[in-house]
Amino acid sequence: MDYSSKISRQVAAVPRSGIRDFFDLVQGRNDVISLGVGEPDYAAPWHIREAAIYSLERGQTSYTANLGLMSLRRKIADYAGGFFGVDYDPGCEVLVTVGVSEALDLALRSLLNPGDEVVYHEPCYVSYMPGAVMAHGIPVPVATSKEDGFSLKPDALAAALTPRSRVLILNFPTNPTGGVVTEEDLVGIGRLCVEHDLIVISDEIYSELRYDAGKHVSIASLPGMRERTILLHGFSKAFAMTGFRLGYACAPAPLTEAMMKIHQYSMLCAPITSQAAALEALENGAAAVERMRASYHERRDFVVQRFNEIGVDCHSPGGAFYVFPDVRALGLSSQKFAMGLLDTEGVAAVPGDAFGPSGEGFLRCCYATAFDQLKEAMVRIERYVGTLG
Ligand code: PMP
């Protein structure tokens, strides 16, 4: 059978993730140090795992409300009020999802009509372009630069807006660059959103992982922005809970209701065991988050310093757990550089173009990797760089 005619045009139009393609090559090699997958090297803190175990022991194996357990939604609303400085009603403005991944999909599908433009800063998380396309939107990337710390500048955003612009996706701190945005620029971005009547999907999954005394500011907390922002957050990164698959969206009630309709018919609810774990994470997880954050901070400083010592220009990112060194001066494309590094030295890092064309010439290295492994990876990278140029 010719299956190509059976698959939706929207799905056929999106490529597989470049990260996955690259990691298929790593499978089966046990000599490789991976700086590849964007995942904490920690297991979830034990008290969080215990909460999941106790929940199962108590026989909590049922569905929950579509929006999620009320006790968890209350905690999320408390957390959002304290951490982001934005108040949400747990009854109708908080939706618990299967990771930020599901929340992003729900947000895009509930907002877009065919042909609506979705603007986002690039290099960016691999799901934004496919997510927009699969929701029948038109992706509009705005390139950011190393010189600007991979932040989104209001001028660059203004130049990308058209009468068809409907949605802006923001992700600060940014995967894959670790870029952050200044409050001043965020105010400028917010002003443009009001002028152009945009809804913002703000993916703040790395917001706890800030360094250099930088304080995270959510666009939802700026005057006039709460009403036009869907704030996405979750437990995967700061709480090291990727496998629990738990996230949430906070948004004004009509937007939450629209997302809930899709969620209700496609997912029904997030897993109850993970919701029990998330409740514990919010109640008692702050100390563990701070310990992990401090350790990422140390590792960031080490990796940035080592890259610059060996002559590979690497900006010091203000957040997340990625560095994005610039390998353009070494005369190879991102793909060639990454393949060569993997083949000759057994170090896996993701070619920057996996995060959009503006990532070409860079490499994403996740430093949420054990210190001794990181040290060894940098020795190998130095040796590899020495063979180039
Ligand atoms: N957004 C960004 C920017 C991410 O980096 C990731 C995970 N790599 C996600 C969303 C998805 O996270 P989750 O595990 O909550 O689905």
Short mmCIF file of C-alpha atoms and ligand atoms in Angstrom, two decimals:
data_model
loop_
_atom_site.label_atom_id
_atom_site.label_comp_id
_atom_site.label_asym_id
_atom_site.label_seq_id
_atom_site.Cartn_x
_atom_site.Cartn_y
_atom_site.Cartn_z
CA MET A 1 0.00 0.00 0.00
CA ASP A 2 1.16 3.54 -0.66
CA TYR A 3 0.98 4.88 2.86
CA SER A 4 2.19 8.34 1.88
CA SER A 5 -1.29 9.13 0.56
CA LYS A 6 -2.79 7.91 3.86
CA ILE A 7 -0.85 10.23 6.17
CA SER A 8 -2.08 13.74 6.89
CA ARG A 9 -0.28 16.51 5.01
CA GLN A 10 0.38 18.32 8.27
CA VAL A 11 2.11 15.31 9.79
CA ALA A 12 4.01 14.46 6.61
CA ALA A 13 5.27 18.06 6.48
CA VAL A 14 7.12 17.94 9.78
CA PRO A 15 10.53 16.30 10.07
CA ARG A 16 11.51 13.89 12.83
CA SER A 17 13.37 15.57 15.68
CA GLY A 18 17.05 16.09 14.79
CA ILE A 19 17.90 15.21 18.39
CA ARG A 20 16.36 11.75 18.06
CA ASP A 21 18.03 11.13 14.70
CA PHE A 22 21.38 11.97 16.20
CA PHE A 23 20.80 9.76 19.20
CA ASP A 24 19.88 6.77 17.12
CA LEU A 25 23.53 6.88 16.08
CA VAL A 26 24.67 6.77 19.71
CA GLN A 27 22.56 3.71 20.58
CA GLY A 28 24.60 0.60 21.24
CA ARG A 29 27.89 2.44 21.85
CA ASN A 30 28.93 2.21 25.48
CA ASP A 31 32.09 4.33 25.15
CA VAL A 32 30.10 7.51 24.58
CA ILE A 33 29.81 10.43 27.01
CA SER A 34 26.49 12.04 26.27
CA LEU A 35 25.97 15.77 26.56
CA GLY A 36 22.97 15.24 24.39
CA VAL A 37 19.62 14.60 25.98
CA GLY A 38 18.13 17.58 27.82
CA GLU A 39 17.47 15.80 31.05
CA PRO A 40 18.72 16.13 34.64
CA ASP A 41 21.29 13.52 35.65
CA TYR A 42 19.49 13.19 39.01
CA ALA A 43 16.73 10.77 39.86
CA ALA A 44 13.69 12.54 41.28
CA PRO A 45 14.26 13.26 45.01
CA TRP A 46 13.41 10.25 47.15
CA HIS A 47 10.55 11.88 49.07
CA ILE A 48 8.85 12.57 45.73
CA ARG A 49 9.28 8.98 44.61
CA GLU A 50 7.93 7.85 47.99
CA ALA A 51 4.82 9.96 47.53
CA ALA A 52 4.17 8.13 44.26
CA ILE A 53 4.71 4.77 45.97
CA TYR A 54 2.39 5.66 48.89
CA SER A 55 -0.25 6.82 46.45
CA LEU A 56 -0.17 3.42 44.77
CA GLU A 57 -0.13 1.64 48.14
CA ARG A 58 -3.28 3.48 49.11
CA GLY A 59 -4.91 2.17 45.96
CA GLN A 60 -5.10 5.51 44.20
CA THR A 61 -5.31 4.10 40.70
CA SER A 62 -8.33 5.95 39.34
CA TYR A 63 -8.91 8.82 36.93
CA THR A 64 -8.87 12.29 38.41
CA ALA A 65 -10.90 15.34 37.39
CA ASN A 66 -10.04 16.38 33.83
CA LEU A 67 -8.31 19.51 35.10
CA GLY A 68 -6.31 17.44 37.63
CA LEU A 69 -6.57 16.78 41.37
CA MET A 70 -8.02 19.83 43.10
CA SER A 71 -5.39 19.55 45.85
CA LEU A 72 -2.64 19.74 43.21
CA ARG A 73 -4.27 22.61 41.33
CA ARG A 74 -4.46 24.55 44.61
CA LYS A 75 -0.75 23.96 45.21
CA ILE A 76 0.08 24.98 41.64
CA ALA A 77 -1.93 28.18 42.04
CA ASP A 78 -0.07 28.91 45.32
CA TYR A 79 3.25 28.23 43.64
CA ALA A 80 2.43 30.40 40.61
CA GLY A 81 1.33 33.19 42.93
CA GLY A 82 4.57 33.02 44.92
CA PHE A 83 7.10 32.21 42.23
CA PHE A 84 5.73 34.03 39.18
CA GLY A 85 3.72 36.63 41.09
CA VAL A 86 0.55 35.84 39.14
CA ASP A 87 -2.70 34.68 40.74
CA TYR A 88 -4.76 31.93 39.12
CA ASP A 89 -8.04 30.39 40.22
CA PRO A 90 -7.40 26.66 40.81
CA GLY A 91 -11.04 25.97 40.00
CA CYS A 92 -10.93 27.12 36.37
CA GLU A 93 -7.52 28.56 35.45
CA VAL A 94 -5.14 25.67 36.08
CA LEU A 95 -4.95 22.56 33.89
CA VAL A 96 -2.67 19.65 34.84
CA THR A 97 -1.19 18.02 31.73
CA VAL A 98 1.05 15.19 30.60
CA GLY A 99 4.21 17.29 30.62
CA VAL A 100 4.67 20.73 29.16
CA SER A 101 4.68 18.84 25.87
CA GLU A 102 0.97 18.18 26.08
CA ALA A 103 0.26 21.66 27.41
CA LEU A 104 2.06 23.19 24.43
CA ASP A 105 0.08 21.07 22.00
CA LEU A 106 -3.20 21.97 23.72
CA ALA A 107 -2.35 25.66 23.70
CA LEU A 108 -1.52 25.69 19.98
CA ARG A 109 -4.48 23.56 18.95
CA SER A 110 -6.92 25.59 21.01
CA LEU A 111 -5.72 28.95 19.64
CA LEU A 112 -4.98 28.44 15.95
CA ASN A 113 -7.10 28.53 12.84
CA PRO A 114 -5.56 27.47 9.52
CA GLY A 115 -3.09 30.06 8.26
CA ASP A 116 -2.58 31.83 11.60
CA GLU A 117 1.04 32.78 12.17
CA VAL A 118 2.93 31.53 15.21
CA VAL A 119 5.99 33.62 16.01
CA TYR A 120 8.82 32.26 18.15
CA HIS A 121 12.47 33.01 18.82
CA GLU A 122 15.02 30.65 17.34
CA PRO A 123 17.22 28.59 17.99
CA CYS A 124 14.41 27.02 19.95
CA TYR A 125 13.00 23.87 21.44
CA VAL A 126 12.37 21.30 18.73
CA SER A 127 8.58 21.10 19.24
CA TYR A 128 7.56 24.66 18.41
CA MET A 129 7.72 24.50 14.62
CA PRO A 130 6.12 21.02 14.33
CA GLY A 131 3.55 21.89 17.00
CA ALA A 132 2.50 24.98 15.04
CA VAL A 133 2.36 23.10 11.72
CA MET A 134 0.38 20.18 13.13
CA ALA A 135 -2.13 22.69 14.51
CA HIS A 136 -2.46 24.13 10.97
CA GLY A 137 -0.51 27.27 11.81
CA ILE A 138 2.32 28.94 9.93
CA PRO A 139 5.61 28.99 11.85
CA VAL A 140 7.45 32.33 11.85
CA PRO A 141 10.89 32.01 13.47
CA VAL A 142 12.75 35.12 14.63
CA ALA A 143 16.49 34.52 14.66
CA THR A 144 18.36 35.47 17.83
CA SER A 145 22.11 35.91 18.07
CA LYS A 146 25.00 35.10 20.33
CA GLU A 147 25.80 38.82 20.51
CA ASP A 148 22.38 39.40 22.13
CA GLY A 149 22.81 36.39 24.44
CA PHE A 150 20.14 34.59 22.36
CA SER A 151 17.50 36.86 23.82
CA LEU A 152 14.52 38.12 21.84
CA LYS A 153 14.82 41.80 21.06
CA PRO A 154 11.55 43.75 20.68
CA ASP A 155 12.80 45.29 17.38
CA ALA A 156 13.39 41.86 15.86
CA LEU A 157 9.96 40.73 17.01
CA ALA A 158 8.28 43.85 15.60
CA ALA A 159 9.86 43.17 12.19
CA ALA A 160 8.36 39.65 12.11
CA LEU A 161 4.77 40.61 12.98
CA THR A 162 2.07 40.75 10.30
CA PRO A 163 -1.72 41.12 10.39
CA ARG A 164 -1.87 37.29 10.47
CA SER A 165 0.27 36.97 13.63
CA ARG A 166 -1.83 35.33 16.33
CA VAL A 167 0.46 33.66 18.82
CA LEU A 168 3.92 34.35 20.24
CA ILE A 169 5.82 31.51 21.89
CA LEU A 170 8.42 32.57 24.44
CA ASN A 171 10.86 30.27 26.21
CA PHE A 172 13.14 31.90 28.76
CA PRO A 173 15.50 30.49 29.94
CA THR A 174 15.83 28.98 26.48
CA ASN A 175 16.45 25.44 25.33
CA PRO A 176 18.98 25.09 23.56
CA THR A 177 20.94 28.29 24.33
CA GLY A 178 20.32 28.98 28.02
CA GLY A 179 19.42 32.52 26.91
CA VAL A 180 17.40 34.78 29.20
CA VAL A 181 15.57 38.04 28.59
CA THR A 182 15.88 41.33 30.44
CA GLU A 183 12.79 42.71 32.14
CA GLU A 184 13.08 45.80 29.93
CA ASP A 185 12.96 43.72 26.75
CA LEU A 186 10.11 41.66 28.19
CA VAL A 187 8.16 44.88 28.74
CA GLY A 188 8.84 45.86 25.10
CA ILE A 189 7.72 42.43 23.92
CA GLY A 190 4.58 42.68 26.04
CA ARG A 191 3.76 46.07 24.54
CA LEU A 192 3.97 44.59 21.04
CA CYS A 193 1.70 41.72 22.09
CA VAL A 194 -0.93 44.22 23.25
CA GLU A 195 -0.58 46.37 20.10
CA HIS A 196 -0.91 43.33 17.82
CA ASP A 197 -3.47 41.55 19.99
CA LEU A 198 -1.34 38.40 20.34
CA ILE A 199 -1.75 35.55 22.78
CA VAL A 200 1.55 34.52 24.38
CA ILE A 201 2.39 30.91 25.09
CA SER A 202 5.14 31.30 27.66
CA ASP A 203 7.09 28.08 28.19
CA GLU A 204 8.79 28.68 31.53
CA ILE A 205 9.90 25.11 32.18
CA TYR A 206 13.46 26.20 33.13
CA SER A 207 12.42 29.18 35.27
CA GLU A 208 13.88 27.86 38.56
CA LEU A 209 17.23 27.22 36.90
CA ARG A 210 18.63 30.76 36.88
CA TYR A 211 22.22 31.73 37.70
CA ASP A 212 24.22 34.90 38.36
CA ALA A 213 21.63 36.31 40.76
CA GLY A 214 19.28 36.62 37.78
CA LYS A 215 15.66 36.59 38.87
CA HIS A 216 13.09 35.00 36.62
CA VAL A 217 10.32 37.34 35.48
CA SER A 218 7.25 35.88 33.81
CA ILE A 219 5.64 37.91 31.06
CA ALA A 220 2.30 37.00 32.66
CA SER A 221 3.25 39.19 35.65
CA LEU A 222 3.63 42.35 33.55
CA PRO A 223 0.75 44.85 33.47
CA GLY A 224 -1.95 43.82 31.00
CA MET A 225 -0.29 40.51 30.13
CA ARG A 226 -2.01 37.99 32.40
CA GLU A 227 -5.15 38.16 30.30
CA ARG A 228 -3.28 37.28 27.11
CA THR A 229 -0.77 34.71 28.41
CA ILE A 230 -0.86 30.93 28.69
CA LEU A 231 1.85 30.15 31.22
CA LEU A 232 3.33 26.66 30.82
CA HIS A 233 5.36 25.02 33.53
CA GLY A 234 6.11 21.55 34.80
CA PHE A 235 8.12 19.21 36.94
CA SER A 236 10.55 17.65 34.45
CA LYS A 237 13.53 19.96 34.81
CA ALA A 238 13.79 21.68 38.20
CA PHE A 239 12.39 18.69 40.11
CA ALA A 240 14.17 16.07 37.92
CA MET A 241 10.86 14.35 37.18
CA THR A 242 10.95 13.86 33.39
CA GLY A 243 9.60 10.29 33.55
CA PHE A 244 6.57 11.32 35.63
CA ARG A 245 5.36 13.28 32.58
CA LEU A 246 3.70 16.08 34.48
CA GLY A 247 3.18 19.72 33.60
CA TYR A 248 0.50 22.39 33.69
CA ALA A 249 -0.97 25.37 31.95
CA CYS A 250 -2.21 28.46 33.78
CA ALA A 251 -4.42 30.81 31.79
CA PRO A 252 -7.62 32.88 31.95
CA ALA A 253 -10.70 30.64 32.31
CA PRO A 254 -11.92 30.77 28.67
CA LEU A 255 -8.49 29.71 27.39
CA THR A 256 -8.18 26.99 30.05
CA GLU A 257 -11.65 25.73 29.13
CA ALA A 258 -10.67 25.53 25.43
CA MET A 259 -7.50 23.56 26.27
CA MET A 260 -9.44 21.38 28.69
CA LYS A 261 -11.84 20.34 25.90
CA ILE A 262 -9.00 18.90 23.82
CA HIS A 263 -7.37 17.36 26.91
CA GLN A 264 -10.66 15.79 28.01
CA TYR A 265 -11.21 14.07 24.68
CA SER A 266 -7.62 13.09 23.97
CA MET A 267 -5.94 12.47 27.35
CA LEU A 268 -8.80 12.53 29.85
CA CYS A 269 -6.46 13.38 32.72
CA ALA A 270 -2.81 13.22 33.74
CA PRO A 271 -1.79 10.04 35.64
CA ILE A 272 -2.87 10.14 39.28
CA THR A 273 0.43 8.66 40.56
CA SER A 274 2.37 11.46 38.94
CA GLN A 275 -0.05 14.02 40.32
CA ALA A 276 0.55 12.66 43.85
CA ALA A 277 4.30 12.98 43.28
CA ALA A 278 3.91 16.53 41.97
CA LEU A 279 1.92 17.52 45.05
CA GLU A 280 4.81 16.36 47.24
CA ALA A 281 7.30 18.16 44.98
CA LEU A 282 5.50 21.46 45.49
CA GLU A 283 4.98 20.91 49.22
CA ASN A 284 8.49 19.81 50.17
CA GLY A 285 10.76 19.97 47.13
CA ALA A 286 12.25 23.45 47.34
CA ALA A 287 15.47 22.42 49.12
CA ALA A 288 16.22 19.69 46.57
CA VAL A 289 15.58 22.10 43.69
CA GLU A 290 18.04 24.57 45.22
CA ARG A 291 20.69 21.86 45.70
CA MET A 292 20.39 20.76 42.08
CA ARG A 293 20.37 24.34 40.81
CA ALA A 294 23.56 25.16 42.74
CA SER A 295 25.24 22.10 41.25
CA TYR A 296 24.20 23.02 37.68
CA HIS A 297 25.57 26.50 38.34
CA GLU A 298 28.99 25.07 39.22
CA ARG A 299 28.94 22.85 36.18
CA ARG A 300 27.93 25.72 33.91
CA ASP A 301 30.88 27.78 35.12
CA PHE A 302 33.25 24.88 34.53
CA VAL A 303 32.03 24.09 31.00
CA VAL A 304 31.93 27.72 29.84
CA GLN A 305 35.44 28.31 31.15
CA ARG A 306 36.81 25.14 29.52
CA PHE A 307 35.28 25.89 26.11
CA ASN A 308 36.73 29.39 26.13
CA GLU A 309 40.13 28.09 27.32
CA ILE A 310 40.33 25.71 24.39
CA GLY A 311 39.48 28.48 21.95
CA VAL A 312 35.81 27.69 21.31
CA ASP A 313 33.76 30.81 21.93
CA CYS A 314 31.02 30.05 24.43
CA HIS A 315 28.68 32.61 25.98
CA SER A 316 27.77 32.17 29.61
CA PRO A 317 24.06 31.35 29.68
CA GLY A 318 21.90 32.80 32.43
CA GLY A 319 19.72 29.74 32.85
CA ALA A 320 18.61 26.17 32.00
CA PHE A 321 21.34 23.50 31.74
CA TYR A 322 22.73 23.97 28.25
CA VAL A 323 25.67 25.77 26.73
CA PHE A 324 25.68 26.66 23.05
CA PRO A 325 29.30 27.06 21.95
CA ASP A 326 30.08 28.67 18.60
CA VAL A 327 32.08 26.29 16.38
CA ARG A 328 31.91 28.42 13.21
CA ALA A 329 35.58 29.42 13.39
CA LEU A 330 36.59 25.75 13.20
CA GLY A 331 35.49 25.43 9.60
CA LEU A 332 32.95 22.61 9.92
CA SER A 333 29.16 22.61 9.81
CA SER A 334 27.39 21.77 13.08
CA GLN A 335 26.53 18.33 11.75
CA LYS A 336 30.09 17.57 10.63
CA PHE A 337 31.54 18.87 13.87
CA ALA A 338 29.14 16.79 15.98
CA MET A 339 29.60 13.63 13.87
CA GLY A 340 33.38 13.98 13.97
CA LEU A 341 33.34 14.49 17.73
CA LEU A 342 31.20 11.41 18.18
CA ASP A 343 33.24 9.23 15.80
CA THR A 344 36.70 10.19 16.97
CA GLU A 345 36.23 10.95 20.66
CA GLY A 346 32.90 9.37 21.63
CA VAL A 347 31.30 12.60 22.86
CA ALA A 348 27.70 13.20 21.85
CA ALA A 349 26.41 16.75 21.56
CA VAL A 350 23.53 17.96 19.40
CA PRO A 351 24.25 19.92 16.21
CA GLY A 352 22.79 23.42 16.58
CA ASP A 353 20.75 23.23 13.38
CA ALA A 354 18.47 20.68 15.10
CA PHE A 355 16.99 23.79 16.77
CA GLY A 356 16.33 25.67 13.54
CA PRO A 357 18.51 27.16 10.80
CA SER A 358 19.76 29.97 13.06
CA GLY A 359 21.39 27.29 15.25
CA GLU A 360 23.77 26.37 12.44
CA GLY A 361 27.40 26.78 13.48
CA PHE A 362 26.68 25.96 17.12
CA LEU A 363 26.50 22.88 19.28
CA ARG A 364 24.13 22.17 22.17
CA CYS A 365 25.84 20.58 25.15
CA CYS A 366 23.73 19.63 28.16
CA TYR A 367 25.85 19.94 31.27
CA ALA A 368 23.38 18.11 33.54
CA THR A 369 25.96 15.33 33.46
CA ALA A 370 28.17 14.03 36.31
CA PHE A 371 31.22 16.24 36.93
CA ASP A 372 33.81 13.55 36.21
CA GLN A 373 32.08 12.80 32.90
CA LEU A 374 31.99 16.50 32.07
CA LYS A 375 35.69 16.84 32.82
CA GLU A 376 36.52 13.89 30.61
CA ALA A 377 34.22 15.20 27.84
CA MET A 378 36.08 18.51 27.84
CA VAL A 379 39.45 16.73 27.61
CA ARG A 380 38.16 14.84 24.58
CA ILE A 381 36.65 17.97 22.99
CA GLU A 382 39.97 19.77 23.44
CA ARG A 383 41.77 16.89 21.71
CA TYR A 384 39.26 16.90 18.85
CA VAL A 385 39.41 20.68 18.40
CA GLY A 386 43.21 20.37 18.31
CA THR A 387 42.92 18.21 15.20
CA LEU A 388 40.88 20.86 13.34
CA GLY A 389 41.88 24.10 11.69
N1 PMP B 1 9.72 22.93 26.66
C1 PMP B 1 11.06 22.96 26.64
C2 PMP B 1 11.73 24.25 26.34
C3 PMP B 1 11.80 21.79 26.88
O1 PMP B 1 13.13 21.85 26.85
C4 PMP B 1 11.12 20.58 27.14
C5 PMP B 1 11.84 19.27 27.38
N2 PMP B 1 13.07 19.12 26.83
C6 PMP B 1 9.72 20.60 27.15
C7 PMP B 1 9.05 21.79 26.91
C8 PMP B 1 8.90 19.36 27.41
O2 PMP B 1 8.95 19.04 28.74
P1 PMP B 1 8.02 17.98 29.43
O3 PMP B 1 8.91 16.89 29.93
O4 PMP B 1 7.36 18.72 30.57
O5 PMP B 1 7.03 17.50 28.44
#
